[in-house]
Amino acid sequence: MTGMKLKLIYPEEKIKEPILSKLCKTFDVDINIRKANVQENIGWLELEMTGDESEIENAIKWLQQQGVEVSPLEGQVFTE
Amino acid sequence: MAKIKALKCKECGREYPVEPLHVCEFCFGPLEVEYDYDEIKKNISRDKIKKGPVSLWRYVDLLPVENPTVGLNAGFTPLVKAENLGKELGLNNLYIKDDSVNHPTLSFKDRVVAVALSKAKEFGFDTAACASTGNLANSVSALAASAGMNCYVFIPSNLETNKIIGSLVFNPVVVAVDGNYDDVNRLSSEVANEFGWAFVNINLRPFYSEGSKTLAFEVAEQLGWKTPDAVVAPLASGSLYTKIWKGFNEFKKVGILEENEKMPRMYGAQALGCSPIYKAFKEGRDWITPEKPDTIAKSIAIGNPADGPYAVKVTRESNGDMEVATNEEIIEGIKLLARTEGIFTETAGGTTIAVLKKFAEKGVFDKDEVVVAYITGNGYKTMEVLEGHLNKPIHIKPTLAEFKEKVVGQTINK
Ligand SMILES: Cc1ncc(COP(=O)(O)O)c(C=O)c1O
Ligand SMILES: [Zn+2]
């Protein structure tokens, strides 16, 4: 079991979909939301995802396939 | 450890021990070093600073390091009185803080990495790491090499290697991750959590970011223990900008500056193609709407900036403002600084100069005010952006006649 702190950024067209609920039904992970901000054209939330390492990575991949941007909590650490 | 009390959550105020931690377990807010200023005040003095090393380590009393061992020559870069640029902009007291000549890798990142890796050594880390293809990777690779640390640099796999020659030369292990930038970011933070490596801007971030305060300390000392009236600086994550503000305020708090010394107005510069902090400020928000960067100013292209909300707050609190620059304006900014002051900066510096110019034209500075523009990176690293934007050589045959006709005739008295 491991935990990851993540920031999820939703594009406008995905805000209305129950993505996290589907995620928890599809993958064996738990989520704990700490902070969220949903506006009409963008939404983001910060959460901790716990579960097995590979299950977390699969869940992240799935989120990305849904069009959700998944970044570490630190914001972007990558600068050119 | 008397000078540091704890790490403290910037959001909820919870305290944590001084360890390689960076996020609050409860509210996920960032952790910041909490100093014992009364204790520091007893130790620090202008005299002691002046007798210290000619580097950022002369301010060690206000840095989270006990025993500096890495980056001993970083910092204490020139503060240049910019007479020519000042004349063009109508400013009589314009200064350039020139970190384009920082040691050893020619950007302000040498400051933050010097502090991060000195702290990493104190914590007992033997491996330094970062995710970057640019200034940060250069600095971590060079300073890890000099410190005898292992070094891992994470990049996306589709990147051409010539983009990272400036890091590869120091012989780090470069990990080319199959995926996009988001994947590299996320994997880096997973690795940081799991492997106990010193990821300078992840698990060492509270210490790393403190290094930028020295940009304020140096300017205050170089101005004769005074603050400028206004500061212009670039924003990527917003860390550098907020720490410059913190530095001036700390210097006053510990009595290095006069009690009634006025704090500068803070002016922030972003590239139009990546300006989430500017937009939050202008729209009066205290939260950031992330965006996808599209600008030539790669070194400051962070669409989801961790310290964005704090940078917005600093701008408001200091009575400052923010502006953006287009790609064209950034290139003009690079050329303007080069032409007037003989300083070659990269796109972040071009952004700063472009924004300085806009504010000067708007009249936000009184002509005699002391204005400091922070130049944070070196133009020799991003020369490709100038292709097609510079004068061409004048071609002639090796005869005096042609020289007179084509060179003298066209350039003298013009
Ligand atoms: C040259 C240069 N200037 C400014 C910055 C901005 O730094 P920060 O992320 O602290 O806002 C960076 C870093 O990413 C940089 O490379
Ligand atoms: Zn907290």
mmCIF file of N, CA, C and O in Angstrom, chain B residues 227-265:
data_model
loop_
_atom_site.group_PDB
_atom_site.id
_atom_site.type_symbol
_atom_site.label_atom_id
_atom_site.label_comp_id
_atom_site.label_asym_id
_atom_site.label_seq_id
_atom_site.Cartn_x
_atom_site.Cartn_y
_atom_site.Cartn_z
ATOM 1 N N THR B 227 16.474 49.500 0.467
ATOM 2 C CA THR B 227 15.631 48.768 -0.476
ATOM 3 C C THR B 227 15.411 49.640 -1.709
ATOM 4 O O THR B 227 15.459 50.862 -1.619
ATOM 5 N N PRO B 228 15.169 49.003 -2.858
ATOM 6 C CA PRO B 228 14.739 49.794 -4.012
ATOM 7 C C PRO B 228 13.304 50.261 -3.801
ATOM 8 O O PRO B 228 12.622 49.774 -2.894
ATOM 9 N N ASP B 229 12.859 51.203 -4.629
ATOM 10 C CA ASP B 229 11.451 51.604 -4.562
ATOM 11 C C ASP B 229 10.572 50.583 -5.272
ATOM 12 O O ASP B 229 9.424 50.375 -4.894
ATOM 13 N N ALA B 230 11.128 49.968 -6.316
ATOM 14 C CA ALA B 230 10.350 49.014 -7.101
ATOM 15 C C ALA B 230 11.258 47.925 -7.643
ATOM 16 O O ALA B 230 12.443 48.154 -7.895
ATOM 17 N N VAL B 231 10.680 46.749 -7.808
ATOM 18 C CA VAL B 231 11.396 45.579 -8.285
ATOM 19 C C VAL B 231 10.608 44.981 -9.432
ATOM 20 O O VAL B 231 9.380 44.907 -9.365
ATOM 21 N N VAL B 232 11.290 44.574 -10.508
ATOM 22 C CA VAL B 232 10.623 43.829 -11.580
ATOM 23 C C VAL B 232 11.288 42.463 -11.674
ATOM 24 O O VAL B 232 12.513 42.375 -11.765
ATOM 25 N N ALA B 233 10.503 41.396 -11.615
ATOM 26 C CA ALA B 233 11.066 40.038 -11.635
ATOM 27 C C ALA B 233 10.131 39.085 -12.365
ATOM 28 O O ALA B 233 8.914 39.300 -12.391
ATOM 29 N N PRO B 234 10.697 38.015 -12.960
ATOM 30 C CA PRO B 234 9.867 37.064 -13.706
ATOM 31 C C PRO B 234 9.219 36.034 -12.781
ATOM 32 O O PRO B 234 9.705 35.769 -11.691
ATOM 33 N N LEU B 235 8.116 35.452 -13.260
ATOM 34 C CA LEU B 235 7.407 34.428 -12.490
ATOM 35 C C LEU B 235 7.214 33.167 -13.309
ATOM 36 O O LEU B 235 6.664 33.222 -14.413
ATOM 37 N N ALA B 236 7.644 32.031 -12.757
ATOM 38 C CA ALA B 236 7.285 30.731 -13.330
ATOM 39 C C ALA B 236 6.396 30.047 -12.308
ATOM 40 O O ALA B 236 5.171 30.128 -12.361
ATOM 41 N N SER B 237 7.011 29.396 -11.299
ATOM 42 C CA SER B 237 6.210 28.844 -10.203
ATOM 43 C C SER B 237 5.796 29.942 -9.234
ATOM 44 O O SER B 237 4.910 29.752 -8.410
ATOM 45 N N GLY B 238 6.481 31.074 -9.316
ATOM 46 C CA GLY B 238 6.200 32.185 -8.402
ATOM 47 C C GLY B 238 7.095 32.172 -7.177
ATOM 48 O O GLY B 238 7.005 33.050 -6.313
ATOM 49 N N SER B 239 7.984 31.209 -7.101
ATOM 50 C CA SER B 239 8.820 31.051 -5.910
ATOM 51 C C SER B 239 9.838 32.187 -5.773
ATOM 52 O O SER B 239 9.908 32.868 -4.746
ATOM 53 N N LEU B 240 10.625 32.401 -6.818
ATOM 54 C CA LEU B 240 11.641 33.456 -6.811
ATOM 55 C C LEU B 240 11.052 34.805 -6.393
ATOM 56 O O LEU B 240 11.578 35.499 -5.523
ATOM 57 N N TYR B 241 9.936 35.153 -6.981
ATOM 58 C CA TYR B 241 9.285 36.443 -6.759
ATOM 59 C C TYR B 241 8.849 36.607 -5.296
ATOM 60 O O TYR B 241 9.126 37.616 -4.663
ATOM 61 N N THR B 242 8.203 35.579 -4.766
ATOM 62 C CA THR B 242 7.736 35.687 -3.381
ATOM 63 C C THR B 242 8.911 35.699 -2.399
ATOM 64 O O THR B 242 8.847 36.334 -1.359
ATOM 65 N N LYS B 243 9.989 35.005 -2.763
ATOM 66 C CA LYS B 243 11.137 34.967 -1.852
ATOM 67 C C LYS B 243 11.945 36.270 -1.896
ATOM 68 O O LYS B 243 12.587 36.626 -0.911
ATOM 69 N N ILE B 244 11.936 36.967 -3.004
ATOM 70 C CA ILE B 244 12.582 38.292 -3.037
ATOM 71 C C ILE B 244 11.868 39.207 -2.032
ATOM 72 O O ILE B 244 12.492 39.883 -1.220
ATOM 73 N N TRP B 245 10.573 39.162 -2.066
ATOM 74 C CA TRP B 245 9.763 39.950 -1.124
ATOM 75 C C TRP B 245 10.064 39.543 0.321
ATOM 76 O O TRP B 245 10.292 40.379 1.196
ATOM 77 N N LYS B 246 10.114 38.245 0.547
ATOM 78 C CA LYS B 246 10.403 37.758 1.898
ATOM 79 C C LYS B 246 11.789 38.224 2.351
ATOM 80 O O LYS B 246 11.980 38.610 3.506
ATOM 81 N N GLY B 247 12.739 38.211 1.437
ATOM 82 C CA GLY B 247 14.110 38.603 1.772
ATOM 83 C C GLY B 247 14.187 40.053 2.250
ATOM 84 O O GLY B 247 14.794 40.342 3.285
ATOM 85 N N PHE B 248 13.565 40.962 1.532
ATOM 86 C CA PHE B 248 13.599 42.372 1.949
ATOM 87 C C PHE B 248 12.940 42.527 3.334
ATOM 88 O O PHE B 248 13.439 43.239 4.197
ATOM 89 N N ASN B 249 11.827 41.841 3.509
ATOM 90 C CA ASN B 249 11.116 41.950 4.788
ATOM 91 C C ASN B 249 11.915 41.366 5.951
ATOM 92 O O ASN B 249 11.939 41.926 7.043
ATOM 93 N N GLU B 250 12.585 40.256 5.689
ATOM 94 C CA GLU B 250 13.405 39.650 6.753
ATOM 95 C C GLU B 250 14.566 40.555 7.139
ATOM 96 O O GLU B 250 14.923 40.661 8.315
ATOM 97 N N PHE B 251 15.180 41.170 6.138
ATOM 98 C CA PHE B 251 16.332 42.034 6.404
ATOM 99 C C PHE B 251 15.926 43.177 7.347
ATOM 100 O O PHE B 251 16.711 43.615 8.178
ATOM 101 N N LYS B 252 14.697 43.632 7.187
ATOM 102 C CA LYS B 252 14.197 44.683 8.072
ATOM 103 C C LYS B 252 13.901 44.106 9.458
ATOM 104 O O LYS B 252 14.276 44.676 10.481
ATOM 105 N N LYS B 253 13.295 42.936 9.443
ATOM 106 C CA LYS B 253 12.896 42.309 10.708
ATOM 107 C C LYS B 253 14.082 42.047 11.635
ATOM 108 O O LYS B 253 13.971 42.171 12.849
ATOM 109 N N VAL B 254 15.229 41.694 11.068
ATOM 110 C CA VAL B 254 16.376 41.385 11.931
ATOM 111 C C VAL B 254 17.293 42.598 12.110
ATOM 112 O O VAL B 254 18.399 42.471 12.645
ATOM 113 N N GLY B 255 16.835 43.755 11.671
ATOM 114 C CA GLY B 255 17.561 44.986 11.973
ATOM 115 C C GLY B 255 18.716 45.324 11.047
ATOM 116 O O GLY B 255 19.494 46.226 11.327
ATOM 117 N N ILE B 256 18.837 44.622 9.930
ATOM 118 C CA ILE B 256 19.892 44.972 8.967
ATOM 119 C C ILE B 256 19.484 46.239 8.209
ATOM 120 O O ILE B 256 20.308 47.072 7.878
ATOM 121 N N LEU B 257 18.202 46.387 7.962
ATOM 122 C CA LEU B 257 17.686 47.622 7.370
ATOM 123 C C LEU B 257 17.071 48.475 8.479
ATOM 124 O O LEU B 257 16.695 47.954 9.531
ATOM 125 N N GLU B 258 16.993 49.775 8.219
ATOM 126 C CA GLU B 258 16.383 50.670 9.201
ATOM 127 C C GLU B 258 14.943 50.247 9.483
ATOM 128 O O GLU B 258 14.264 49.699 8.620
ATOM 129 N N GLU B 259 14.514 50.600 10.677
ATOM 130 C CA GLU B 259 13.168 50.227 11.109
ATOM 131 C C GLU B 259 12.075 50.820 10.213
ATOM 132 O O GLU B 259 11.030 50.219 10.019
ATOM 133 N N ASN B 260 12.355 52.020 9.672
ATOM 134 C CA ASN B 260 11.338 52.676 8.848
ATOM 135 C C ASN B 260 11.589 52.490 7.355
ATOM 136 O O ASN B 260 10.996 53.187 6.535
ATOM 137 N N GLU B 261 12.497 51.587 7.008
ATOM 138 C CA GLU B 261 12.794 51.339 5.588
ATOM 139 C C GLU B 261 11.524 50.870 4.875
ATOM 140 O O GLU B 261 10.841 49.962 5.339
ATOM 141 N N LYS B 262 11.247 51.516 3.725
ATOM 142 C CA LYS B 262 10.029 51.157 2.988
ATOM 143 C C LYS B 262 10.258 49.900 2.158
ATOM 144 O O LYS B 262 11.308 49.757 1.532
ATOM 145 N N MET B 263 9.301 49.018 2.117
ATOM 146 C CA MET B 263 9.436 47.823 1.283
ATOM 147 C C MET B 263 9.108 48.176 -0.166
ATOM 148 O O MET B 263 8.272 49.041 -0.431
ATOM 149 N N PRO B 264 9.785 47.501 -1.120
ATOM 150 C CA PRO B 264 9.570 47.865 -2.531
ATOM 151 C C PRO B 264 8.196 47.442 -3.046
ATOM 152 O O PRO B 264 7.581 46.525 -2.511
ATOM 153 N N ARG B 265 7.756 48.113 -4.093
ATOM 154 C CA ARG B 265 6.595 47.631 -4.836
ATOM 155 C C ARG B 265 7.073 46.508 -5.755
ATOM 156 O O ARG B 265 8.096 46.641 -6.416
#
